[in-house]
mmCIF file with all atom_site columns, C-alpha atoms in Angstrom:
data_model
loop_
_atom_site.group_PDB
_atom_site.id
_atom_site.type_symbol
_atom_site.label_atom_id
_atom_site.label_alt_id
_atom_site.label_comp_id
_atom_site.label_asym_id
_atom_site.label_entity_id
_atom_site.label_seq_id
_atom_site.pdbx_PDB_ins_code
_atom_site.Cartn_x
_atom_site.Cartn_y
_atom_site.Cartn_z
_atom_site.occupancy
_atom_site.B_iso_or_equiv
_atom_site.pdbx_formal_charge
_atom_site.auth_seq_id
_atom_site.auth_comp_id
_atom_site.auth_asym_id
_atom_site.auth_atom_id
_atom_site.pdbx_PDB_model_num
ATOM 1   C CA . MET A 1 1   ? 23.771  41.650  11.276  1.00 42.00 ? 1   MET A CA 1
ATOM 2   C CA . PHE A 1 2   ? 21.113  42.753  8.789   1.00 43.00 ? 2   PHE A CA 1
ATOM 3   C CA . PHE A 1 3   ? 22.493  40.337  6.152   1.00 45.00 ? 3   PHE A CA 1
ATOM 4   C CA . LEU A 1 4   ? 22.366  37.411  8.567   1.00 46.00 ? 4   LEU A CA 1
ATOM 5   C CA . THR A 1 5   ? 18.609  37.535  9.032   1.00 48.00 ? 5   THR A CA 1
ATOM 6   C CA . PRO A 1 6   ? 17.714  36.615  5.403   1.00 51.00 ? 6   PRO A CA 1
ATOM 7   C CA . ILE A 1 7   ? 20.444  33.987  5.336   1.00 50.00 ? 7   ILE A CA 1
ATOM 8   C CA . LEU A 1 8   ? 19.226  32.406  8.578   1.00 47.00 ? 8   LEU A CA 1
ATOM 9   C CA . ALA A 1 9   ? 15.644  32.548  7.354   1.00 51.00 ? 9   ALA A CA 1
ATOM 10  C CA . GLY A 1 10  ? 16.713  30.767  4.177   1.00 51.00 ? 10  GLY A CA 1
ATOM 11  C CA . ILE A 1 11  ? 18.537  28.053  6.112   1.00 55.00 ? 11  ILE A CA 1
ATOM 12  C CA . ILE A 1 12  ? 15.542  27.519  8.389   1.00 54.00 ? 12  ILE A CA 1
ATOM 13  C CA . LEU A 1 13  ? 13.180  27.397  5.396   1.00 49.00 ? 13  LEU A CA 1
ATOM 14  C CA . VAL A 1 14  ? 15.300  24.820  3.535   1.00 52.00 ? 14  VAL A CA 1
ATOM 15  C CA . GLY A 1 15  ? 15.575  22.691  6.691   1.00 53.00 ? 15  GLY A CA 1
ATOM 16  C CA . THR A 1 16  ? 11.835  22.860  7.245   1.00 53.00 ? 16  THR A CA 1
ATOM 17  C CA . LEU A 1 17  ? 11.082  21.895  3.640   1.00 54.00 ? 17  LEU A CA 1
ATOM 18  C CA . GLY A 1 18  ? 13.407  18.915  3.910   1.00 56.00 ? 18  GLY A CA 1
ATOM 19  C CA . ALA A 1 19  ? 11.674  17.743  7.075   1.00 58.00 ? 19  ALA A CA 1
ATOM 20  C CA . GLY A 1 20  ? 8.303   18.278  5.398   1.00 63.00 ? 20  GLY A CA 1
ATOM 21  C CA . THR A 1 21  ? 9.280   15.986  2.546   1.00 70.00 ? 21  THR A CA 1
ATOM 22  C CA . TYR A 1 22  ? 10.313  13.285  5.017   1.00 70.00 ? 22  TYR A CA 1
ATOM 23  C CA . VAL A 1 23  ? 7.056   13.648  6.945   1.00 74.00 ? 23  VAL A CA 1
ATOM 24  C CA . THR A 1 24  ? 5.061   13.506  3.698   1.00 82.00 ? 24  THR A CA 1
ATOM 25  C CA . GLU A 1 25  ? 6.824   10.304  2.658   1.00 81.00 ? 25  GLU A CA 1
ATOM 26  C CA . GLN A 1 26  ? 6.205   8.763   6.072   1.00 83.00 ? 26  GLN A CA 1
ATOM 27  C CA . ALA A 1 27  ? 2.523   9.737   5.921   1.00 85.00 ? 27  ALA A CA 1
ATOM 28  C CA . ARG A 1 28  ? 2.209   8.254   2.445   1.00 83.00 ? 28  ARG A CA 1
ATOM 29  C CA . GLU A 1 29  ? 3.712   4.996   3.730   1.00 83.00 ? 29  GLU A CA 1
ATOM 30  C CA . VAL A 1 30  ? 1.311   4.887   6.684   1.00 85.00 ? 30  VAL A CA 1
ATOM 31  C CA . VAL A 1 31  ? -1.684  5.459   4.398   1.00 85.00 ? 31  VAL A CA 1
ATOM 32  C CA . SER A 1 32  ? -0.443  2.797   1.971   1.00 84.00 ? 32  SER A CA 1
ATOM 33  C CA . LYS A 1 33  ? -0.044  0.259   4.771   1.00 86.00 ? 33  LYS A CA 1
ATOM 34  C CA . TYR A 1 34  ? -3.520  1.084   6.038   1.00 86.00 ? 34  TYR A CA 1
ATOM 35  C CA . ASN A 1 35  ? -5.016  0.658   2.568   1.00 86.00 ? 35  ASN A CA 1
ATOM 36  C CA . LEU A 1 36  ? -3.206  -2.643  2.088   1.00 88.00 ? 36  LEU A CA 1
ATOM 37  C CA . SER A 1 37  ? -4.425  -3.757  5.499   1.00 87.00 ? 37  SER A CA 1
ATOM 38  C CA . GLN A 1 38  ? -8.020  -3.036  4.480   1.00 88.00 ? 38  GLN A CA 1
ATOM 39  C CA . ILE A 1 39  ? -7.529  -4.832  1.160   1.00 91.00 ? 39  ILE A CA 1
ATOM 40  C CA . SER A 1 40  ? -5.997  -7.818  2.983   1.00 89.00 ? 40  SER A CA 1
ATOM 41  C CA . HIS A 1 41  ? -9.038  -8.069  5.275   1.00 90.00 ? 41  HIS A CA 1
ATOM 42  C CA . VAL A 1 42  ? -11.365 -8.116  2.276   1.00 92.00 ? 42  VAL A CA 1
ATOM 43  C CA . LEU A 1 43  ? -9.209  -10.725 0.531   1.00 92.00 ? 43  LEU A CA 1
ATOM 44  C CA . GLU A 1 44  ? -9.125  -12.943 3.625   1.00 90.00 ? 44  GLU A CA 1
ATOM 45  C CA . ILE A 1 45  ? -12.923 -12.767 3.964   1.00 90.00 ? 45  ILE A CA 1
ATOM 46  C CA . TYR A 1 46  ? -13.233 -13.598 0.264   1.00 91.00 ? 46  TYR A CA 1
ATOM 47  C CA . TYR A 1 47  ? -10.924 -16.587 0.785   1.00 89.00 ? 47  TYR A CA 1
ATOM 48  C CA . VAL A 1 48  ? -12.946 -17.873 3.755   1.00 89.00 ? 48  VAL A CA 1
ATOM 49  C CA . GLU A 1 49  ? -16.200 -17.583 1.811   1.00 90.00 ? 49  GLU A CA 1
ATOM 50  C CA . ASP A 1 50  ? -14.965 -18.932 -1.559  1.00 89.00 ? 50  ASP A CA 1
ATOM 51  C CA . SER A 1 51  ? -11.947 -21.123 -0.582  1.00 87.00 ? 51  SER A CA 1
ATOM 52  C CA . LYS A 1 52  ? -9.796  -19.172 -3.014  1.00 88.00 ? 52  LYS A CA 1
ATOM 53  C CA . TYR A 1 53  ? -8.625  -15.641 -3.637  1.00 91.00 ? 53  TYR A CA 1
ATOM 54  C CA . PRO A 1 54  ? -10.238 -13.575 -6.408  1.00 92.00 ? 54  PRO A CA 1
ATOM 55  C CA . GLN A 1 55  ? -8.683  -13.581 -9.860  1.00 92.00 ? 55  GLN A CA 1
ATOM 56  C CA . SER A 1 56  ? -8.179  -9.802  -9.648  1.00 92.00 ? 56  SER A CA 1
ATOM 57  C CA . LEU A 1 57  ? -8.760  -6.793  -7.426  1.00 92.00 ? 57  LEU A CA 1
ATOM 58  C CA . GLU A 1 58  ? -11.404 -5.674  -9.911  1.00 92.00 ? 58  GLU A CA 1
ATOM 59  C CA . GLU A 1 59  ? -13.468 -8.679  -8.827  1.00 92.00 ? 59  GLU A CA 1
ATOM 60  C CA . VAL A 1 60  ? -13.770 -7.487  -5.210  1.00 90.00 ? 60  VAL A CA 1
ATOM 61  C CA . VAL A 1 61  ? -14.558 -3.969  -6.433  1.00 88.00 ? 61  VAL A CA 1
ATOM 62  C CA . ARG A 1 62  ? -17.307 -5.323  -8.730  1.00 89.00 ? 62  ARG A CA 1
ATOM 63  C CA . ARG A 1 63  ? -18.784 -7.310  -5.852  1.00 86.00 ? 63  ARG A CA 1
ATOM 64  C CA . GLY A 1 64  ? -18.930 -4.085  -3.822  1.00 86.00 ? 64  GLY A CA 1
ATOM 65  C CA . GLU A 1 65  ? -16.579 -5.357  -1.114  1.00 84.00 ? 65  GLU A CA 1
ATOM 66  C CA . VAL A 1 66  ? -14.138 -2.484  -1.678  1.00 81.00 ? 66  VAL A CA 1
ATOM 67  C CA . LYS A 1 67  ? -15.145 1.052   -2.562  1.00 80.00 ? 67  LYS A CA 1
ATOM 68  C CA . ASN A 1 68  ? -13.063 3.892   -3.959  1.00 80.00 ? 68  ASN A CA 1
ATOM 69  C CA . LEU A 1 69  ? -10.108 1.666   -4.800  1.00 82.00 ? 69  LEU A CA 1
ATOM 70  C CA . ASN A 1 70  ? -7.983  2.699   -7.744  1.00 86.00 ? 70  ASN A CA 1
ATOM 71  C CA . VAL A 1 71  ? -6.812  -0.745  -8.821  1.00 88.00 ? 71  VAL A CA 1
ATOM 72  C CA . ALA A 1 72  ? -4.219  0.860   -11.109 1.00 90.00 ? 72  ALA A CA 1
ATOM 73  C CA . ASP A 1 73  ? -2.269  1.803   -7.954  1.00 90.00 ? 73  ASP A CA 1
ATOM 74  C CA . TYR A 1 74  ? -1.771  -1.880  -7.052  1.00 92.00 ? 74  TYR A CA 1
ATOM 75  C CA . SER A 1 75  ? -0.242  -4.986  -8.535  1.00 92.00 ? 75  SER A CA 1
ATOM 76  C CA . TYR A 1 76  ? -1.970  -8.303  -7.826  1.00 93.00 ? 76  TYR A CA 1
ATOM 77  C CA . GLU A 1 77  ? -0.467  -11.753 -8.195  1.00 92.00 ? 77  GLU A CA 1
ATOM 78  C CA . LEU A 1 78  ? -1.918  -15.193 -7.428  1.00 90.00 ? 78  LEU A CA 1
ATOM 79  C CA . PHE A 1 79  ? 0.160   -18.232 -6.463  1.00 82.00 ? 79  PHE A CA 1
ATOM 80  C CA . GLY A 1 80  ? -0.548  -21.925 -6.087  1.00 77.00 ? 80  GLY A CA 1
ATOM 81  C CA . ASP A 1 81  ? -3.925  -22.270 -7.801  1.00 76.00 ? 81  ASP A CA 1
ATOM 82  C CA . THR A 1 82  ? -5.351  -19.159 -6.108  1.00 73.00 ? 82  THR A CA 1
ATOM 83  C CA . LYS A 1 83  ? -4.373  -20.370 -2.622  1.00 80.00 ? 83  LYS A CA 1
ATOM 84  C CA . ASP A 1 84  ? -1.954  -17.500 -1.998  1.00 87.00 ? 84  ASP A CA 1
ATOM 85  C CA . VAL A 1 85  ? -1.886  -13.871 -3.107  1.00 90.00 ? 85  VAL A CA 1
ATOM 86  C CA . LYS A 1 86  ? 0.437   -10.868 -3.170  1.00 91.00 ? 86  LYS A CA 1
ATOM 87  C CA . VAL A 1 87  ? -0.791  -7.270  -3.434  1.00 92.00 ? 87  VAL A CA 1
ATOM 88  C CA . CYS A 1 88  ? 1.669   -4.381  -3.822  1.00 90.00 ? 88  CYS A CA 1
ATOM 89  C CA . GLU A 1 89  ? 1.082   -0.651  -3.662  1.00 90.00 ? 89  GLU A CA 1
ATOM 90  C CA . ILE A 1 90  ? 3.083   0.451   -6.679  1.00 89.00 ? 90  ILE A CA 1
ATOM 91  C CA . LYS A 1 91  ? 4.062   4.026   -5.733  1.00 85.00 ? 91  LYS A CA 1
ATOM 92  C CA . ILE A 1 92  ? 5.433   3.218   -2.274  1.00 82.00 ? 92  ILE A CA 1
ATOM 93  C CA . ASN A 1 93  ? 6.506   -0.315  -3.200  1.00 82.00 ? 93  ASN A CA 1
ATOM 94  C CA . ILE A 1 94  ? 5.036   -2.016  -0.109  1.00 86.00 ? 94  ILE A CA 1
ATOM 95  C CA . CYS A 1 95  ? 3.363   -5.401  -0.373  1.00 87.00 ? 95  CYS A CA 1
ATOM 96  C CA . TRP A 1 96  ? 0.996   -7.584  1.554   1.00 88.00 ? 96  TRP A CA 1
ATOM 97  C CA . THR A 1 97  ? 1.118   -11.291 0.953   1.00 87.00 ? 97  THR A CA 1
ATOM 98  C CA . SER A 1 98  ? -0.764  -14.223 2.417   1.00 85.00 ? 98  SER A CA 1
ATOM 99  C CA . LEU A 1 99  ? 2.555   -16.096 2.587   1.00 75.00 ? 99  LEU A CA 1
ATOM 100 C CA . VAL A 1 100 ? 4.268   -13.875 5.211   1.00 54.00 ? 100 VAL A CA 1
ATOM 101 C CA . GLY A 1 101 ? 3.610   -14.084 8.955   1.00 43.00 ? 101 GLY A CA 1
ATOM 102 C CA . LEU A 1 102 ? 0.732   -12.546 10.826  1.00 41.00 ? 102 LEU A CA 1
ATOM 103 C CA . ASP A 1 103 ? 0.781   -9.021  9.480   1.00 50.00 ? 103 ASP A CA 1
ATOM 104 C CA . GLY A 1 104 ? 1.708   -10.102 5.943   1.00 55.00 ? 104 GLY A CA 1
ATOM 105 C CA . PHE A 1 105 ? 3.689   -6.955  5.118   1.00 57.00 ? 105 PHE A CA 1
ATOM 106 C CA . GLU A 1 106 ? 6.981   -7.051  3.351   1.00 54.00 ? 106 GLU A CA 1
ATOM 107 C CA . PRO A 1 107 ? 9.034   -4.453  1.539   1.00 48.00 ? 107 PRO A CA 1
ATOM 108 C CA . SER A 1 108 ? 8.852   -5.288  -2.118  1.00 45.00 ? 108 SER A CA 1
ATOM 109 C CA . THR A 1 109 ? 12.002  -5.752  -4.131  1.00 42.00 ? 109 THR A CA 1
ATOM 110 C CA . SER A 1 110 ? 10.252  -7.024  -7.222  1.00 40.00 ? 110 SER A CA 1
ATOM 111 C CA . THR A 1 111 ? 8.822   -4.987  -10.052 1.00 39.00 ? 111 THR A CA 1
ATOM 112 C CA . LEU A 1 112 ? 5.529   -6.790  -10.475 1.00 38.00 ? 112 LEU A CA 1
#
C-alpha cells in the first residue's frame, strides 16, 4: 500500500500536467482570436475612412490606432488592389480575413 501512494501521485500529476497543456493551448487560442478581432476592428475602421486597407500592420501602429502590437507575430496580405485583407496570427495559425462571413475567422492552412 505504501508503494501505491507515490505511483498514484505520479499518475495524477502527469494527468494534471496534460490537462494543463490543453488548457494553456485553448487560452492561447482565445487570446489570439481576441487580438485578431481587435485588429480586424481597426482595419475595418481604416477601410471606412480611407476606402482601402493599409499596406501593412506597421502603418496602423505608426498612426497610433493599435498599441502594443508585435507585428512580427502576424502575417498580413492584401488582395484585389487593397480591397481585401488577410491577417494571420503565426504561432496559433488562426486568420481573420475580410473575405469570410461576418466573423471573418478561418483556420489557416497556408504558410504565409
